[in-house]
PDB file of C-alpha atoms in Angstrom:
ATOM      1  CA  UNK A 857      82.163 -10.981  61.300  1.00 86.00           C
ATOM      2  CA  UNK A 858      83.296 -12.076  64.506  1.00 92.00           C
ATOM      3  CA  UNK A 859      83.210 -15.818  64.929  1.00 95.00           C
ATOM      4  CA  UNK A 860      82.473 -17.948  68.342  1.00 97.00           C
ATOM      5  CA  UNK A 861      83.856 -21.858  68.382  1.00 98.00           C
ATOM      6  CA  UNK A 862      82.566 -24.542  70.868  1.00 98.00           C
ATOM      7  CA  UNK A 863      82.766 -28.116  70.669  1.00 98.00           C
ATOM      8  CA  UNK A 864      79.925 -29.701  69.379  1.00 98.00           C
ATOM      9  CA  UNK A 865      79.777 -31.719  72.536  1.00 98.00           C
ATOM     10  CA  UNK A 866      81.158 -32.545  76.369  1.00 98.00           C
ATOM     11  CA  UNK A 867      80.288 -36.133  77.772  1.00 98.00           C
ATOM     12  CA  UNK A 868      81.066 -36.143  81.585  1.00 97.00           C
ATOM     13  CA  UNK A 869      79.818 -38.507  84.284  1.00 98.00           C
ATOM     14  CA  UNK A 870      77.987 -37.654  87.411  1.00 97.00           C
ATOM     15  CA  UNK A 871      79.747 -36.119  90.273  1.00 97.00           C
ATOM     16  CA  UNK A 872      82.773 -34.594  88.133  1.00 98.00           C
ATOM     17  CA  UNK A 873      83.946 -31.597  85.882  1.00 98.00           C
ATOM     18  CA  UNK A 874      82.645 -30.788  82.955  1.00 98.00           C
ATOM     19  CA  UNK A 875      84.734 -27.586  81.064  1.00 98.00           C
ATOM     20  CA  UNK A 876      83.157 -26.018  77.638  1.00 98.00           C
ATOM     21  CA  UNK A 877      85.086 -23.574  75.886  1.00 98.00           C
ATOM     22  CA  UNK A 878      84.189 -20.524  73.293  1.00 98.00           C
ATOM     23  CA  UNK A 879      87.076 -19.681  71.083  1.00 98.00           C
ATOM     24  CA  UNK A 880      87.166 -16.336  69.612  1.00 97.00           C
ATOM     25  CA  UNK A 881      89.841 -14.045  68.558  1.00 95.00           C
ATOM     26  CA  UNK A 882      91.180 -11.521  71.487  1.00 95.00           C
ATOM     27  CA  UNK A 883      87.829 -12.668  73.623  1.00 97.00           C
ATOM     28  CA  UNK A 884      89.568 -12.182  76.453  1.00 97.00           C
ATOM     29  CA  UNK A 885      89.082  -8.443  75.557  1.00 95.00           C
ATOM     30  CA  UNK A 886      85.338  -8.628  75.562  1.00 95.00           C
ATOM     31  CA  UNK A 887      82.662  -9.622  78.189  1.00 96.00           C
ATOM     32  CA  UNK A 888      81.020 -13.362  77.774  1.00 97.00           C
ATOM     33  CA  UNK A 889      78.007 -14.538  78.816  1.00 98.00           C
ATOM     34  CA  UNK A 890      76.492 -17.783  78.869  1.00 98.00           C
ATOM     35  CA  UNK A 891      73.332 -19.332  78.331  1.00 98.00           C
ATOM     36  CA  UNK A 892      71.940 -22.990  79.596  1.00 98.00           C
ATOM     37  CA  UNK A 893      68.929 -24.173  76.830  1.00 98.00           C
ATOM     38  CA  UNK A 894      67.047 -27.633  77.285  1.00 98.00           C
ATOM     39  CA  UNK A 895      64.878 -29.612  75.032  1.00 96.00           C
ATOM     40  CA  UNK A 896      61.691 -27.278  74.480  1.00 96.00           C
ATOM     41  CA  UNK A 897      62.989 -24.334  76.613  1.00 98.00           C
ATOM     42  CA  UNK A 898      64.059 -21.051  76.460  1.00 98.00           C
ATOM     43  CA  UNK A 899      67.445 -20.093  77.026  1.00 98.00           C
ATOM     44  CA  UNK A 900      68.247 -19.284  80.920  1.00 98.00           C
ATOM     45  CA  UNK A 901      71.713 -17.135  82.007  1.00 98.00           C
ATOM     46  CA  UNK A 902      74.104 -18.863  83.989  1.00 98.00           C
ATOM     47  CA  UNK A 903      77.063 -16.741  83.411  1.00 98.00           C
ATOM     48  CA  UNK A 904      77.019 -13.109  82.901  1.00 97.00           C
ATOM     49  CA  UNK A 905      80.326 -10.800  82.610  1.00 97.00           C
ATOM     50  CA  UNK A 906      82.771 -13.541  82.315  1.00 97.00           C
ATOM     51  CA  UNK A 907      82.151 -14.965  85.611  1.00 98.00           C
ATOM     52  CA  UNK A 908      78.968 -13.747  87.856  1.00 97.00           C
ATOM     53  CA  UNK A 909      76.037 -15.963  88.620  1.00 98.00           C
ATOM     54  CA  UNK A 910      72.828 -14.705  88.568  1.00 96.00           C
ATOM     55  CA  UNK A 911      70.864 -15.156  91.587  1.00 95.00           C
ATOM     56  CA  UNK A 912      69.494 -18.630  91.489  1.00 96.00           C
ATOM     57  CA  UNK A 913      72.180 -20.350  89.676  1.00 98.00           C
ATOM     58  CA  UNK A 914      74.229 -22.566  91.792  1.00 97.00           C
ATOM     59  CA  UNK A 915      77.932 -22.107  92.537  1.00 97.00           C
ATOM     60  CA  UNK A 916      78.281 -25.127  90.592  1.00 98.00           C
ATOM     61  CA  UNK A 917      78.648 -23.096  87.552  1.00 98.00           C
ATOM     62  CA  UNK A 918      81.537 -20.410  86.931  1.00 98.00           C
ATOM     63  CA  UNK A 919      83.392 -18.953  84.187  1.00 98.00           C
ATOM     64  CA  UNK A 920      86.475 -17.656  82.914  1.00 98.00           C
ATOM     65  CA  UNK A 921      88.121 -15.968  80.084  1.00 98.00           C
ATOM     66  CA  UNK A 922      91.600 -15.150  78.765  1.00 98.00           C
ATOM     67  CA  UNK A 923      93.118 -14.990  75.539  1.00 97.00           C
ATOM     68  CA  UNK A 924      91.597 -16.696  72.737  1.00 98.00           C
ATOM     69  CA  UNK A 925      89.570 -18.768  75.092  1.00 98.00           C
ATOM     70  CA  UNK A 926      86.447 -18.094  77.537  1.00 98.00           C
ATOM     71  CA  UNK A 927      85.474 -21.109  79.604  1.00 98.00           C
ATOM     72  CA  UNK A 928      82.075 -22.346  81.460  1.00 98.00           C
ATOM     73  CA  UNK A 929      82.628 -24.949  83.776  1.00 98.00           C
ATOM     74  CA  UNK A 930      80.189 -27.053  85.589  1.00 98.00           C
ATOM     75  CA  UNK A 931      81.486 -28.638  88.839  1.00 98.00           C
ATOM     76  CA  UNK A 932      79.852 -31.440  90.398  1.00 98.00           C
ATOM     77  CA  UNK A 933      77.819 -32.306  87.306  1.00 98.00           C
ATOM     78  CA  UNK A 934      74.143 -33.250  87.656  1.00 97.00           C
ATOM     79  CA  UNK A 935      72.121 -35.109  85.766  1.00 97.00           C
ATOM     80  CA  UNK A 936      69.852 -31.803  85.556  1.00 97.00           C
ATOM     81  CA  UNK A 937      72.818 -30.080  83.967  1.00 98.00           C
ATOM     82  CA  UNK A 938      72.494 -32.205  80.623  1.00 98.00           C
ATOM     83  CA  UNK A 939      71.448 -29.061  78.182  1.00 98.00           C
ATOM     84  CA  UNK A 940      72.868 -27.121  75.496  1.00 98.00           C
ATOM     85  CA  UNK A 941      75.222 -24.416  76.571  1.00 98.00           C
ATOM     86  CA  UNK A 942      75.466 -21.201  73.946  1.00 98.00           C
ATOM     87  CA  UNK A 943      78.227 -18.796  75.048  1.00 98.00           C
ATOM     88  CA  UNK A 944      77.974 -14.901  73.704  1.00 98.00           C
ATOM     89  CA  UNK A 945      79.644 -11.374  73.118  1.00 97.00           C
ATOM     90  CA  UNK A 946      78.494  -8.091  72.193  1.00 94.00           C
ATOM     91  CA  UNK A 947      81.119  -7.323  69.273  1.00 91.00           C
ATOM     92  CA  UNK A 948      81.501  -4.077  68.444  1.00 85.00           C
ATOM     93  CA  UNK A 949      84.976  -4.661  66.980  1.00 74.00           C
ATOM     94  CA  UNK A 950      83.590  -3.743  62.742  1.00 66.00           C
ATOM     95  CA  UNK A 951      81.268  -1.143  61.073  1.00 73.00           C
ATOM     96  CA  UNK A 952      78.565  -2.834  62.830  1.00 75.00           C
ATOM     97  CA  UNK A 953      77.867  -3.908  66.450  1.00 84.00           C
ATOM     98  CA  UNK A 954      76.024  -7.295  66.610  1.00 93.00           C
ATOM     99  CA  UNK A 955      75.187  -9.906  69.673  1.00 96.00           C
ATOM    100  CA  UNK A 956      76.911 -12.829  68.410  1.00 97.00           C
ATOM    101  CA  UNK A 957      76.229 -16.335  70.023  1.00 98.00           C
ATOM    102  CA  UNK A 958      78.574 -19.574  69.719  1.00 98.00           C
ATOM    103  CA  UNK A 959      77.960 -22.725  67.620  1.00 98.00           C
ATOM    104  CA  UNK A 960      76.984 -24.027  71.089  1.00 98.00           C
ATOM    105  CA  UNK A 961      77.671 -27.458  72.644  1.00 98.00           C
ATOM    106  CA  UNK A 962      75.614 -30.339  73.705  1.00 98.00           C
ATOM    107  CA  UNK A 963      76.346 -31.274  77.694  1.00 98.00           C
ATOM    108  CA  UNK A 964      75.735 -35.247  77.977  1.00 98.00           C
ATOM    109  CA  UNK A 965      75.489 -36.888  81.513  1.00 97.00           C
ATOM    110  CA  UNK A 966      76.036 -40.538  81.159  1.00 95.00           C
TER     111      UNK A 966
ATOM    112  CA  UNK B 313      58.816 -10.222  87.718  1.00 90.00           C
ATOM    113  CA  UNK B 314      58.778  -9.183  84.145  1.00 94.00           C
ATOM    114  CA  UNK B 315      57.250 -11.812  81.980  1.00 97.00           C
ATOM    115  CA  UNK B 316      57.064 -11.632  78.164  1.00 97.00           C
ATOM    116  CA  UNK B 317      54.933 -13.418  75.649  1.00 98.00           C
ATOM    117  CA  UNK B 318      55.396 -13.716  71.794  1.00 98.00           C
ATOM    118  CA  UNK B 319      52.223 -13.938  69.675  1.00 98.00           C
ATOM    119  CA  UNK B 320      51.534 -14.054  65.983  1.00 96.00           C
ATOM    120  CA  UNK B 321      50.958 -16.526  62.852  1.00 96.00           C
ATOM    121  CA  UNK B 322      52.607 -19.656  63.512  1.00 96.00           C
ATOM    122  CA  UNK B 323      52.998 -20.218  59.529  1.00 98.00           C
ATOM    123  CA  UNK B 324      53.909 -17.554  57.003  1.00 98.00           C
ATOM    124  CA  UNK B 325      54.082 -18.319  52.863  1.00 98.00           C
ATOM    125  CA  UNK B 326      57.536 -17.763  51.270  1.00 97.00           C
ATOM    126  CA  UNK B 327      57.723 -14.183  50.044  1.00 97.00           C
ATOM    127  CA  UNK B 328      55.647 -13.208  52.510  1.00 98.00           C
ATOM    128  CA  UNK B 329      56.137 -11.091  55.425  1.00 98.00           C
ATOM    129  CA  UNK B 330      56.707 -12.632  59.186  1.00 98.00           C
ATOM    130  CA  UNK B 331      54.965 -10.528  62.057  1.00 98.00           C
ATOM    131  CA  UNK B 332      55.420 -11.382  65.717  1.00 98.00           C
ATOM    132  CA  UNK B 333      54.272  -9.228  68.752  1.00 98.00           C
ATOM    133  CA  UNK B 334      56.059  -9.441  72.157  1.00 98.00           C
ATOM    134  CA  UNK B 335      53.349  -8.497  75.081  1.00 98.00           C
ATOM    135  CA  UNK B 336      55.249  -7.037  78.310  1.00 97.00           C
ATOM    136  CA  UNK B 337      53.651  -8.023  81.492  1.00 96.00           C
ATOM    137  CA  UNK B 338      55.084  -6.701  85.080  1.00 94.00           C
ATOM    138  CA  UNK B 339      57.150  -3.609  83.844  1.00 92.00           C
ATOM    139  CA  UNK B 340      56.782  -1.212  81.368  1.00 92.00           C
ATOM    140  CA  UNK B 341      58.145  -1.175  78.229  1.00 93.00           C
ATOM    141  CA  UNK B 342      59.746   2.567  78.766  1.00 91.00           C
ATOM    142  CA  UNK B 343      62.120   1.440  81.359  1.00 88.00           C
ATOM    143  CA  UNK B 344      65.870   1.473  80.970  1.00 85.00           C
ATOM    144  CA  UNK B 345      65.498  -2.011  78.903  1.00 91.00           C
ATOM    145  CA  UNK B 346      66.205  -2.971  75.033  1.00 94.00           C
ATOM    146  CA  UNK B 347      63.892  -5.016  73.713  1.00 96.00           C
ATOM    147  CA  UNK B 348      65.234  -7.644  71.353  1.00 97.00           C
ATOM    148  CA  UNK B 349      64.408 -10.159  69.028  1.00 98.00           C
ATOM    149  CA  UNK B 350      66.524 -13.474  69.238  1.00 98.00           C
ATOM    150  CA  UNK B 351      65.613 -16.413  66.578  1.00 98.00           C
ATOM    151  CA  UNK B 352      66.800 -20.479  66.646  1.00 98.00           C
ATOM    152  CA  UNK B 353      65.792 -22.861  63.376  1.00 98.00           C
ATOM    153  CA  UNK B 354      64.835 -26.271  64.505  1.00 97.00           C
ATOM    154  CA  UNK B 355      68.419 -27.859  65.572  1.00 96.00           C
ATOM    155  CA  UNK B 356      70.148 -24.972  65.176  1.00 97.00           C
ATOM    156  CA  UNK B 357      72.171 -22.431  67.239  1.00 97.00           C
ATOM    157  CA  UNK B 358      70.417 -18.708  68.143  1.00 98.00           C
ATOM    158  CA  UNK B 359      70.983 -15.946  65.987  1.00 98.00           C
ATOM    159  CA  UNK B 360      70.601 -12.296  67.044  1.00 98.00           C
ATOM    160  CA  UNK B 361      68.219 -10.265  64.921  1.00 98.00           C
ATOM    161  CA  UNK B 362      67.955  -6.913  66.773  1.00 97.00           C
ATOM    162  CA  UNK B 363      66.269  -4.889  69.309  1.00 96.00           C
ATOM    163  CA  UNK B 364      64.434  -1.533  69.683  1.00 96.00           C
ATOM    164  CA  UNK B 365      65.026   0.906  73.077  1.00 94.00           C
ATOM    165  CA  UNK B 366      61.330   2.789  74.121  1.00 91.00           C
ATOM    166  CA  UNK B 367      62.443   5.975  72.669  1.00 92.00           C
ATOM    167  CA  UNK B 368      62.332   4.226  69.021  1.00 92.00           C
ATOM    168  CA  UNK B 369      66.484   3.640  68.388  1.00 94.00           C
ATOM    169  CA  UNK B 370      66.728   0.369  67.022  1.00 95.00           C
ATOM    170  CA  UNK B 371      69.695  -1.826  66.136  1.00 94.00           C
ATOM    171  CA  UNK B 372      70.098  -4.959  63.836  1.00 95.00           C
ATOM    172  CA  UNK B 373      72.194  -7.577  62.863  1.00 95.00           C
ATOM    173  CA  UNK B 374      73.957  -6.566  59.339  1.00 93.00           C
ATOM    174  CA  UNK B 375      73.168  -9.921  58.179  1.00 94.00           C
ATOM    175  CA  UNK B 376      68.662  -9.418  58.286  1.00 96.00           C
ATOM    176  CA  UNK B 377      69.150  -5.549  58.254  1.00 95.00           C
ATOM    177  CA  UNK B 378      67.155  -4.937  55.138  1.00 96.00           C
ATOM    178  CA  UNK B 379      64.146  -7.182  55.944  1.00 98.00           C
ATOM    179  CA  UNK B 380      63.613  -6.593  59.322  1.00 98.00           C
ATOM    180  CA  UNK B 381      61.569  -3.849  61.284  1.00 98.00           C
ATOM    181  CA  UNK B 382      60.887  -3.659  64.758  1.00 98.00           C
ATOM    182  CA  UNK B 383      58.823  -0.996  66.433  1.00 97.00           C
ATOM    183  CA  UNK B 384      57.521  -0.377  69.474  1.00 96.00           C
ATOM    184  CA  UNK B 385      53.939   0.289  71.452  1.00 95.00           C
ATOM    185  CA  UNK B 386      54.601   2.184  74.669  1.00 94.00           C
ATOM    186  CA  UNK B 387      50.369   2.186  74.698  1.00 95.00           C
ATOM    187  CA  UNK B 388      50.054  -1.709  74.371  1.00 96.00           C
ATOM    188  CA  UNK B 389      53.945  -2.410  76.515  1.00 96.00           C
ATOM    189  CA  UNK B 390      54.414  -4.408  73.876  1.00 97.00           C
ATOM    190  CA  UNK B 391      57.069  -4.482  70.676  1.00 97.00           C
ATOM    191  CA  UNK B 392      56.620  -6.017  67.411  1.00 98.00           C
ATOM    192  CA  UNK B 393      59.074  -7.744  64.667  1.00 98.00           C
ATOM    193  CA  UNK B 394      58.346  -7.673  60.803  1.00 98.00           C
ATOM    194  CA  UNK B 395      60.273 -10.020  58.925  1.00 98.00           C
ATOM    195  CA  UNK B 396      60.016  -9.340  55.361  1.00 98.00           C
ATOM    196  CA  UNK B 397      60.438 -11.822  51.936  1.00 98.00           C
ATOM    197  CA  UNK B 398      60.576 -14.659  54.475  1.00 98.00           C
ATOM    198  CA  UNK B 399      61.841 -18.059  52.900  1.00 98.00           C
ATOM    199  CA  UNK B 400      61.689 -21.956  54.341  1.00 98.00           C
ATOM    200  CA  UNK B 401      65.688 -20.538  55.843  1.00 98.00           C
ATOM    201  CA  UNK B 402      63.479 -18.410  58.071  1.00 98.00           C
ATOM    202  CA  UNK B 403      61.659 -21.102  59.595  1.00 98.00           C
ATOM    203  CA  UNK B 404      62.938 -20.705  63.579  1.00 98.00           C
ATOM    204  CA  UNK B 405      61.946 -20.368  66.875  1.00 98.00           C
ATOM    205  CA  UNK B 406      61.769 -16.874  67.380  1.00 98.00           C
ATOM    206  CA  UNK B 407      62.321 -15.249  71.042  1.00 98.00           C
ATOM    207  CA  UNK B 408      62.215 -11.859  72.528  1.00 98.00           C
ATOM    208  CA  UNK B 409      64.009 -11.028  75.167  1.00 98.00           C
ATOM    209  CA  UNK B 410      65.160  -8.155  77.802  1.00 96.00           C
ATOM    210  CA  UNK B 411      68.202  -6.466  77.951  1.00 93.00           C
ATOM    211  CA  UNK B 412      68.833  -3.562  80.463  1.00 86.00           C
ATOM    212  CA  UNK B 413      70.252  -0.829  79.453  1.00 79.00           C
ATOM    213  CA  UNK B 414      74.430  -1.032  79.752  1.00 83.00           C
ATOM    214  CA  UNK B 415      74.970  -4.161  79.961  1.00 87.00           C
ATOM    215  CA  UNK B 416      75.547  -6.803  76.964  1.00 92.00           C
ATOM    216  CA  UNK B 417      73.230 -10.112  78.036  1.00 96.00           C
ATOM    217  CA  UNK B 418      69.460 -10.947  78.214  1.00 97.00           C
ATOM    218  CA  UNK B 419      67.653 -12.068  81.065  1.00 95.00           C
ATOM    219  CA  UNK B 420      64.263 -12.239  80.650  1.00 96.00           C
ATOM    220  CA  UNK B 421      63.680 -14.414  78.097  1.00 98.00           C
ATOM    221  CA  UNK B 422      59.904 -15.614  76.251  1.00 98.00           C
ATOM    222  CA  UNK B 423      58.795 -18.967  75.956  1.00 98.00           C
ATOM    223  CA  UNK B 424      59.154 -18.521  72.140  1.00 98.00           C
ATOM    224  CA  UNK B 425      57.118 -19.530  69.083  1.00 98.00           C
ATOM    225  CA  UNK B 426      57.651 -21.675  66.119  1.00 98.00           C
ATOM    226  CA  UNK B 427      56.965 -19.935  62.643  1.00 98.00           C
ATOM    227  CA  UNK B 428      57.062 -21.932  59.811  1.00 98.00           C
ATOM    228  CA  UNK B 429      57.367 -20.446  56.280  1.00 98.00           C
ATOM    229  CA  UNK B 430      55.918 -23.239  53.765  1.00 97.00           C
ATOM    230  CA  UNK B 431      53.741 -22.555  51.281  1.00 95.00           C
TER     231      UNK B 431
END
């Protein structure tokens, strides 16, 4: 099955960069989409298709993805931005087609 | 805007089967949407479980494929997930979701509900 790696967390202070990537084999040949999720929430889109925001979702946020590696970063970091972030695929690449999320990774403001 | 609302037993017995209903309020239910099911255990990451389209076609993730069932009620706008020979792995938060027709992400999301299996 396919497999989606992020980094259990990303520390960043106010007012800079925070980067999360999702490792997966050839992702740069599929579509990724990510999802923000706080304490007690439901999961909310930020990213869809690699790198549109839906409407609502500041310019802050913006993706990429190449090679092995899709990216979410978060400029200008917030303390409101402190959440889990879950990146996902449709893979379609076996017998099977699934919706597979990422391990997900823990976005700390300090 | 579409709004949806997961109801059912918030604590099932091990062996037993897990039923959740997902009410669709401010669009119907046989629009060009799938209608998925989306669980996270306590801590943990979200896993998939499947998704049903109006006209009955359904899809599932390999991994629950033989225990799950999800149907649909184009009377009610609402869809429903069975879950069966639940055990305490089981235990999640358990979503549904929206996602139109074509593309590969959900954005309507529930507020979700914890089931517990525990006997």
């Amino acid at each position: 099955s396919y497999v989606l790696t992020q980094p259990p967390s990303v520390s960043v202070a106010p007012g800079k960069t925070a980067r999360i990537t999702c490792g997966g084999n050839n992702i740069g040949s599929k579509s990724v989409h990510w999802y923000q999720q706080k304490p007690g929430q439901a999961p909310v889109l930020v990213i869809y298709y690699d790198s549109d925001r839906p409407s609502g979702i500041p310019e802050r946020f913006s993706g990429s993805n190449s090679g092995n590696t899709a990216t979410l970063t978060i400029s200008r970091v917030e303390a409101g931005d402190e959440a889990d972030y879950y990146c996902q695929v449709w893979d379609s690449s076996s017998d099977h087609q699934v919706y597979v999320f990422g391990t997900g990774t823990k976005v700390t403001v300090l | 805007q579409v709004q949806l609302q997961e109801s059912g037993p918030g604590l099932v017995k091990p062996s037993g089967t897990l039923s959740l209903t997902c009410a669709v309020s401010g669009g119907s239910i046989s629009s060009s949407n799938w209608w998925s099911w989306i669980r996270q255990p306590p801590g943990k990451g979200l896993e998939w479980i499947g998704e049903i389209y109006h006209s009955g076609s359904t899809n599932y993730n390999p991994s629950l494929k033989s225990r799950v069932t999800i149907s649909v009620d184009k009377s009610k706008n609402q869809f429903s997930l069975k879950l069966s020979s639940v055990t305490a792995a089981d235990t999640a938060v358990y979503y549904c979701a929206r996602r139109y027709d074509s593309s590969g992400y959900w954005y309507y999301w529930g507020q979700g509900t914890l089931v517990t299996v525990s006997s």
